[in-house]
Tab-separated table of C-alpha atoms in Angstrom:
chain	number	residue	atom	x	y	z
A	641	UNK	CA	0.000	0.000	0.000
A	642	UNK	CA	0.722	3.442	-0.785
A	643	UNK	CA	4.166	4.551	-2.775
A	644	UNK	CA	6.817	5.724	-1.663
A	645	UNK	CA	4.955	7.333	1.430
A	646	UNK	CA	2.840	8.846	-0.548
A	647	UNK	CA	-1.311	7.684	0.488
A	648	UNK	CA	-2.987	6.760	-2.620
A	649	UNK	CA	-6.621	7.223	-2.256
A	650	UNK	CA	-8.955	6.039	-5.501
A	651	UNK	CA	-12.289	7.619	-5.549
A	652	UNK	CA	-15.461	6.019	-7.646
A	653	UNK	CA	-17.803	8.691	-8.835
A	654	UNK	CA	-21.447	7.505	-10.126
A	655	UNK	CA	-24.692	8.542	-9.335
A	656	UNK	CA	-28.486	6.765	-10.264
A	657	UNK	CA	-29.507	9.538	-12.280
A	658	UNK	CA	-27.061	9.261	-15.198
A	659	UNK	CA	-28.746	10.883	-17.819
A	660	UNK	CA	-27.676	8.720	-20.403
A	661	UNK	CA	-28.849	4.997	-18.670
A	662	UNK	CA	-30.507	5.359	-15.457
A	663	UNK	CA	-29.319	3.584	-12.464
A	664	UNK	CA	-26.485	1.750	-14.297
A	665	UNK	CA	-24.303	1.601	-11.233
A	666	UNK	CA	-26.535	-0.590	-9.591
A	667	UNK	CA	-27.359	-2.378	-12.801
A	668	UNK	CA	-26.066	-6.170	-12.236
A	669	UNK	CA	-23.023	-7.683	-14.003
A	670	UNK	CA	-22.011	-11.453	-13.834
A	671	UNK	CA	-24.294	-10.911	-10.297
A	672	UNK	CA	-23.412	-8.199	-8.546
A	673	UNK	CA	-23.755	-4.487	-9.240
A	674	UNK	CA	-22.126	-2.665	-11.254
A	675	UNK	CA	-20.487	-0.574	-8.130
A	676	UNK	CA	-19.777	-3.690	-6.285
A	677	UNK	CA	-17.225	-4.998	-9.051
A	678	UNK	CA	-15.663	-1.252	-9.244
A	679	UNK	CA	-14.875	-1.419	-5.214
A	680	UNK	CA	-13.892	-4.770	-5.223
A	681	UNK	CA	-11.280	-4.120	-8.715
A	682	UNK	CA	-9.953	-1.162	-7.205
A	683	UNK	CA	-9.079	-2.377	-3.994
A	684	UNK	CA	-6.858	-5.345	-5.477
A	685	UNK	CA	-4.088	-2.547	-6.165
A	686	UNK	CA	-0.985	-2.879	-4.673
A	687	UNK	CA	-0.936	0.779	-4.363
A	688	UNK	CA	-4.100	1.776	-3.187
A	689	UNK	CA	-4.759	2.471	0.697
A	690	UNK	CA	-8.581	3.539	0.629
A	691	UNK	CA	-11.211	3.431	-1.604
A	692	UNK	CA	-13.947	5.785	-1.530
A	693	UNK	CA	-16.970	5.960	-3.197
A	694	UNK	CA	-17.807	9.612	-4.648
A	695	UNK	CA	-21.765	10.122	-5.319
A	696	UNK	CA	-24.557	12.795	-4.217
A	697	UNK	CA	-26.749	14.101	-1.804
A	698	UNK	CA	-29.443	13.236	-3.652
A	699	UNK	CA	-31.860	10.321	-2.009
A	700	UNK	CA	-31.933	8.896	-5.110
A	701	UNK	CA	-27.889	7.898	-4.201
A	702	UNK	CA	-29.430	6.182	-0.873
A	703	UNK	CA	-29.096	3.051	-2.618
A	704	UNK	CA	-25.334	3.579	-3.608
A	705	UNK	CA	-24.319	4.375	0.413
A	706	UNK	CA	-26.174	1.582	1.065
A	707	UNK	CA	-24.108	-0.871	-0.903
A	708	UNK	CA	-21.146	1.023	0.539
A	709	UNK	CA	-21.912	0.328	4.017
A	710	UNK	CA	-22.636	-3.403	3.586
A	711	UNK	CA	-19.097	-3.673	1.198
A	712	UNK	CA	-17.424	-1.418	4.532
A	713	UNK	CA	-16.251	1.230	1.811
A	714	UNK	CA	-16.550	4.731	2.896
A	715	UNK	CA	-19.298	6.906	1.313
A	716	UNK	CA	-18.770	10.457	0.574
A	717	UNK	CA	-21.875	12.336	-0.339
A	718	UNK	CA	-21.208	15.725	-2.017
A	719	UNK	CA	-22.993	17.872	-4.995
A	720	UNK	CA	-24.031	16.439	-7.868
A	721	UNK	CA	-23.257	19.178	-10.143
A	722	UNK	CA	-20.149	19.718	-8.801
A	723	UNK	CA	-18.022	17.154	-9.530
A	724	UNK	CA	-14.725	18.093	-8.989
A	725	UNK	CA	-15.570	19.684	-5.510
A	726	UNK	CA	-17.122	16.323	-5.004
A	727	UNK	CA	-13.764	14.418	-5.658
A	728	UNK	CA	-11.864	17.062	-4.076
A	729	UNK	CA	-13.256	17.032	-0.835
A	730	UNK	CA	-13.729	13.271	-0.376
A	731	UNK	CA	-9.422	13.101	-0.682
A	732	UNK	CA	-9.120	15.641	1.528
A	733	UNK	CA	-11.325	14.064	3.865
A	734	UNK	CA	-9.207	10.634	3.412
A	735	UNK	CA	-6.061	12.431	3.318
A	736	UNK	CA	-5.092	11.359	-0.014
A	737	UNK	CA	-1.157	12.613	-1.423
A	738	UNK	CA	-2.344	10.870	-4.713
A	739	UNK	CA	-5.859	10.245	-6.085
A	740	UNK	CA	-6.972	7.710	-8.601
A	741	UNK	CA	-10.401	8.807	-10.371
A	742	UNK	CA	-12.124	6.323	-10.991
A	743	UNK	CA	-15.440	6.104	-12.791
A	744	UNK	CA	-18.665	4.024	-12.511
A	745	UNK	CA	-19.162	4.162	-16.311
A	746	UNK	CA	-15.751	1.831	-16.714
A	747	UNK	CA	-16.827	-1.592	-14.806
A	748	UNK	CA	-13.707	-3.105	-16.995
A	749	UNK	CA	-11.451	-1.231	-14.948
A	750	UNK	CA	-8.017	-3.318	-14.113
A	751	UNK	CA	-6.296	-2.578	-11.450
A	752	UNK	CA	-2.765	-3.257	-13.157
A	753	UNK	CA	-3.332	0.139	-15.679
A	754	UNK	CA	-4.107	2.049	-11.932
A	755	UNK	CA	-1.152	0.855	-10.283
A	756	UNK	CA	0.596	2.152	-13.547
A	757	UNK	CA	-0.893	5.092	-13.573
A	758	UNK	CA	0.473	5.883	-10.028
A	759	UNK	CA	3.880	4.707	-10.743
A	760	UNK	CA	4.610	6.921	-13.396
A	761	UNK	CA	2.914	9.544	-11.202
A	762	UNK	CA	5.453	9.261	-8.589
A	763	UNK	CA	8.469	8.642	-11.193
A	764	UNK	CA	7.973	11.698	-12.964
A	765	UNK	CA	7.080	14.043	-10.287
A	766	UNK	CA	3.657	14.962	-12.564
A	767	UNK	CA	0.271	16.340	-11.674
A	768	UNK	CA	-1.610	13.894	-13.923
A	769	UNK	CA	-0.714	10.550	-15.392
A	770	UNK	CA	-3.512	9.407	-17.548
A	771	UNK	CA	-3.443	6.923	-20.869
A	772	UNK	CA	-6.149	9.143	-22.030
A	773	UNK	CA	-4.183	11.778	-24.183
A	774	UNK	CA	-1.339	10.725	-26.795
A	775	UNK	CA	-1.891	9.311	-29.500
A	776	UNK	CA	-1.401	5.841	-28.937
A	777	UNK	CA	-4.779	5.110	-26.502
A	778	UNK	CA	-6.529	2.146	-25.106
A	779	UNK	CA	-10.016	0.976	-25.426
A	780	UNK	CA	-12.590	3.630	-24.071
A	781	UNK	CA	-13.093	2.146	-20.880
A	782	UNK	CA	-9.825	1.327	-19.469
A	783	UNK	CA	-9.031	5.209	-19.195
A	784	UNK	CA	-7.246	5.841	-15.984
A	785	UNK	CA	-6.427	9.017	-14.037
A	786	UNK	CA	-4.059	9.334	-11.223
A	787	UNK	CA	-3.472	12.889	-10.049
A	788	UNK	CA	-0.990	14.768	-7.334
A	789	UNK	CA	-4.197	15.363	-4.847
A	790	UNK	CA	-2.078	19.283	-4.501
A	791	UNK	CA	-2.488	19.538	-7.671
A	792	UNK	CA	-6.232	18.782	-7.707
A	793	UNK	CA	-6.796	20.507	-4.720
A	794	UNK	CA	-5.528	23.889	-6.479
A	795	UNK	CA	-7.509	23.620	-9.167
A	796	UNK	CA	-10.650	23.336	-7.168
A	797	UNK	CA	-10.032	26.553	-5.349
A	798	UNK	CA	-8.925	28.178	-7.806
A	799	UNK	CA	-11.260	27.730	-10.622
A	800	UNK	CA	-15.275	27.581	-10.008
A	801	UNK	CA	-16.286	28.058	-13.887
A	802	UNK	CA	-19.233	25.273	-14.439
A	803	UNK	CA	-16.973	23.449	-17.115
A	804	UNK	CA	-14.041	22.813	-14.584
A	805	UNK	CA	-16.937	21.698	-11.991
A	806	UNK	CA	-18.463	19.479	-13.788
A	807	UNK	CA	-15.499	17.779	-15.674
A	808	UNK	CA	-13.428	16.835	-12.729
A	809	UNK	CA	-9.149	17.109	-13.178
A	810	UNK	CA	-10.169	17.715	-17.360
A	811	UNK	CA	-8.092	20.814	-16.858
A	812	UNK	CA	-4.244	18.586	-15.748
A	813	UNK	CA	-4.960	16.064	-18.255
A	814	UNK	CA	-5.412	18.730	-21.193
A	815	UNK	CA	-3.320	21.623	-20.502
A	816	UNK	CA	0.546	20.886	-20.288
A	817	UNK	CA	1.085	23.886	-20.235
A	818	UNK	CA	0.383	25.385	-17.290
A	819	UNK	CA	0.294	21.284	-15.314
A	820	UNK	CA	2.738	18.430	-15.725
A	821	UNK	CA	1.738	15.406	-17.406
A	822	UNK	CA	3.213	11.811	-17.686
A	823	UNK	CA	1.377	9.838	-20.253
A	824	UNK	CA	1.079	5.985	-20.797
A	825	UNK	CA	0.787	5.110	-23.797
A	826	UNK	CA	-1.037	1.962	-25.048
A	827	UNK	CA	0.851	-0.838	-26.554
A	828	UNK	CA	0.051	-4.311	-28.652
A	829	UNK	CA	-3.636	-5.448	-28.366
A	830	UNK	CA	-4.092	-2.794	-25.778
A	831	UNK	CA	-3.855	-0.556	-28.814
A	832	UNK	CA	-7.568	-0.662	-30.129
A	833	UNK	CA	-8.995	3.248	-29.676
A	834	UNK	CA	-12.230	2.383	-31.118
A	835	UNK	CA	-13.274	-0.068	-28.465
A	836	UNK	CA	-15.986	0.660	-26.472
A	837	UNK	CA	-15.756	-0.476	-23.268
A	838	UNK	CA	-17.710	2.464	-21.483
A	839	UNK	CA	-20.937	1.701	-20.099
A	840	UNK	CA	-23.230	4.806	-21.239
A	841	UNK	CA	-26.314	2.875	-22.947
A	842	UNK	CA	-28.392	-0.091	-23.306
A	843	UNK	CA	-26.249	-1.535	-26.410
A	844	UNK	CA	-22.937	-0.726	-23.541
A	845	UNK	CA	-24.660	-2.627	-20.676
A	846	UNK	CA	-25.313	-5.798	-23.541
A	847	UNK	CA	-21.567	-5.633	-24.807
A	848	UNK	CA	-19.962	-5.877	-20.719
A	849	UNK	CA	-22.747	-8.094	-19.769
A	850	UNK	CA	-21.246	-10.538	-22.304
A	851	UNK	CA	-17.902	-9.544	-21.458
A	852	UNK	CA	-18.368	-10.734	-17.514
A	853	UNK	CA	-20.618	-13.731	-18.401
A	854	UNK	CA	-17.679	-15.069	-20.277
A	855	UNK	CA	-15.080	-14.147	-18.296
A	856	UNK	CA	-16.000	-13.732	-14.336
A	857	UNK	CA	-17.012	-17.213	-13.201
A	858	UNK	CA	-13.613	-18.409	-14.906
A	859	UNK	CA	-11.213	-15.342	-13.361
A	860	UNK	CA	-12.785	-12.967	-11.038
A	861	UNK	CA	-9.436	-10.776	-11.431
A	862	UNK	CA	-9.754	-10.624	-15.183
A	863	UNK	CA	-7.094	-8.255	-16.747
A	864	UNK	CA	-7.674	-5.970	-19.889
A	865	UNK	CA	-5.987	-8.205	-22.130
A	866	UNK	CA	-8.245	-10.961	-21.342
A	867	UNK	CA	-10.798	-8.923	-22.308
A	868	UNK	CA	-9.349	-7.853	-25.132
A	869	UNK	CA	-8.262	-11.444	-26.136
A	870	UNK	CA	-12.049	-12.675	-25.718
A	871	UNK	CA	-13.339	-9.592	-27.996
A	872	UNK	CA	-11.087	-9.887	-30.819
A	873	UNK	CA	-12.842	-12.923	-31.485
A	874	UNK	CA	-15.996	-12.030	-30.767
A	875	UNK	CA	-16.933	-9.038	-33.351
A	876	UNK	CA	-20.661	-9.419	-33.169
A	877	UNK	CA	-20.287	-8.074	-29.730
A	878	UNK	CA	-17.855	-5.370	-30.752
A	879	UNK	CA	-20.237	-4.208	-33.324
A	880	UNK	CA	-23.189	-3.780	-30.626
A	881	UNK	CA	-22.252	-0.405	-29.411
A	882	UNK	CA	-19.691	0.629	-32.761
A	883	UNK	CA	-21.974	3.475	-34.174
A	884	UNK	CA	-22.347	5.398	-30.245
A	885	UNK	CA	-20.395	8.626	-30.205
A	886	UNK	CA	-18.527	9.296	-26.550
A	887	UNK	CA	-19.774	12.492	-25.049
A	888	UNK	CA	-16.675	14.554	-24.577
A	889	UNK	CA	-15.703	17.138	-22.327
A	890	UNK	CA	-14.978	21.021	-23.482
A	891	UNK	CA	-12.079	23.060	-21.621
């Protein structure tokens, strides 16, 4: 746990009323919610001290605190516009030095891209390590974000504009510039942009369902290239969700 001293703190955001597929963190994958397998694959880093799940206020979230207290993960509630206060706030209030963001719309998730993340984090003194920018990129649903929770923390209080609010950390992963970034790139299979692996719709929810039907009874710690392995041979699958664009966040 942690690295090099440092207290790495992963945070899960996801609320019920996604406005793209309702309650899809509670939606059920090989048997268990969606939220359930995003805990339980981010706590299997070697890195990682605390999870914390990030949702709302909203008593429509009930559900999600819930399922945190009976998994014993810590809950923090926050706004539900606000995202990045929301974040913010629940690693200060775990007393994160580096924070993993983690999202409810990537059940893939594999713990061996975080612990990567954080590594290269720590190795080249950055604010953000990400595999999201560059132009060699995974599948859209293994994105990973590890930030330097100063760094963070700074740009909370010192930006409150709605599109830094609502896009949390957007602003250390696209400016270098002004913030340090450390990017890992993809490589081999992992090396299939036009994946999705993101779970935003109905056709999403089909494609992972058949991705953790396959794979979860055999290997409950299955890694991105097993997933990857098991698609390329599966295209009808790939093809369910091909034609949805990826909302995308503006600066």
């Amino acid at each position: 746990m942690a690295i090099n001293g440092k207290r790495v703190v992963a945070t899960i955001e996801g609320r019920m009323t996604s406005s793209r597929l309702l309650g899809k963190i509670l939606m059920p994958l090989a048997g268990k919610p969606v939220m359930a397998h995003m805990i339980e694959r981010h706590r299997r880093s070697k890195y990682t001290d605390e999870v914390v799940v990030a949702t709302t206020t909203n008593a429509a979230d009930d559900p999600v605190a819930a399922l945190c207290q009976e998994m014993n993960c810590p809950c923090f509630r926050g706004s539900e516009a606000d995202v990045l206060g929301r974040i913010a706030e629940a690693g200060k209030a775990h007393s994160a030095d580096i924070l993993v963001q983690g999202m409810a719309d990537s059940p893939l998730v594999d713990w061996r891209i975080v612990d990567r993340c954080v590594e290269l984090l720590d190795k080249e003194g950055a604010d953000c390590a990400s595999n999201e920018f560059g132009d060699k990129k995974y599948p859209d649903g293994f994105d990973m974000r590890a930030y330097r929770f100063d760094a963070l923390k700074k740009l909370e209080e010192e930006h409150k504009e709605e599109e830094y609010r609502e896009h949390a950390g957007y602003q250390l992963r696209s400016d270098p510039v002004h913030y340090k970034r450390a990017l890992l790139p993809a490589e081999g299979d992992m090396l299939w942009p036009e994946l999705r692996l993101t779970l935003d719709t109905a056709e999403d929810y089909k494609l992972i369902s058949a991705v953790y039907d396959a794979l979860y009874a055999k290997n409950t710690d299955f890694s991105a290239e097993d997933v990857v392995n098991f698609l390329k041979q599966r295209p009808d699958l790939v093809s369910l969700n091909s034609a949805i664009v990826q909302k995308k966040p503006t600066p």
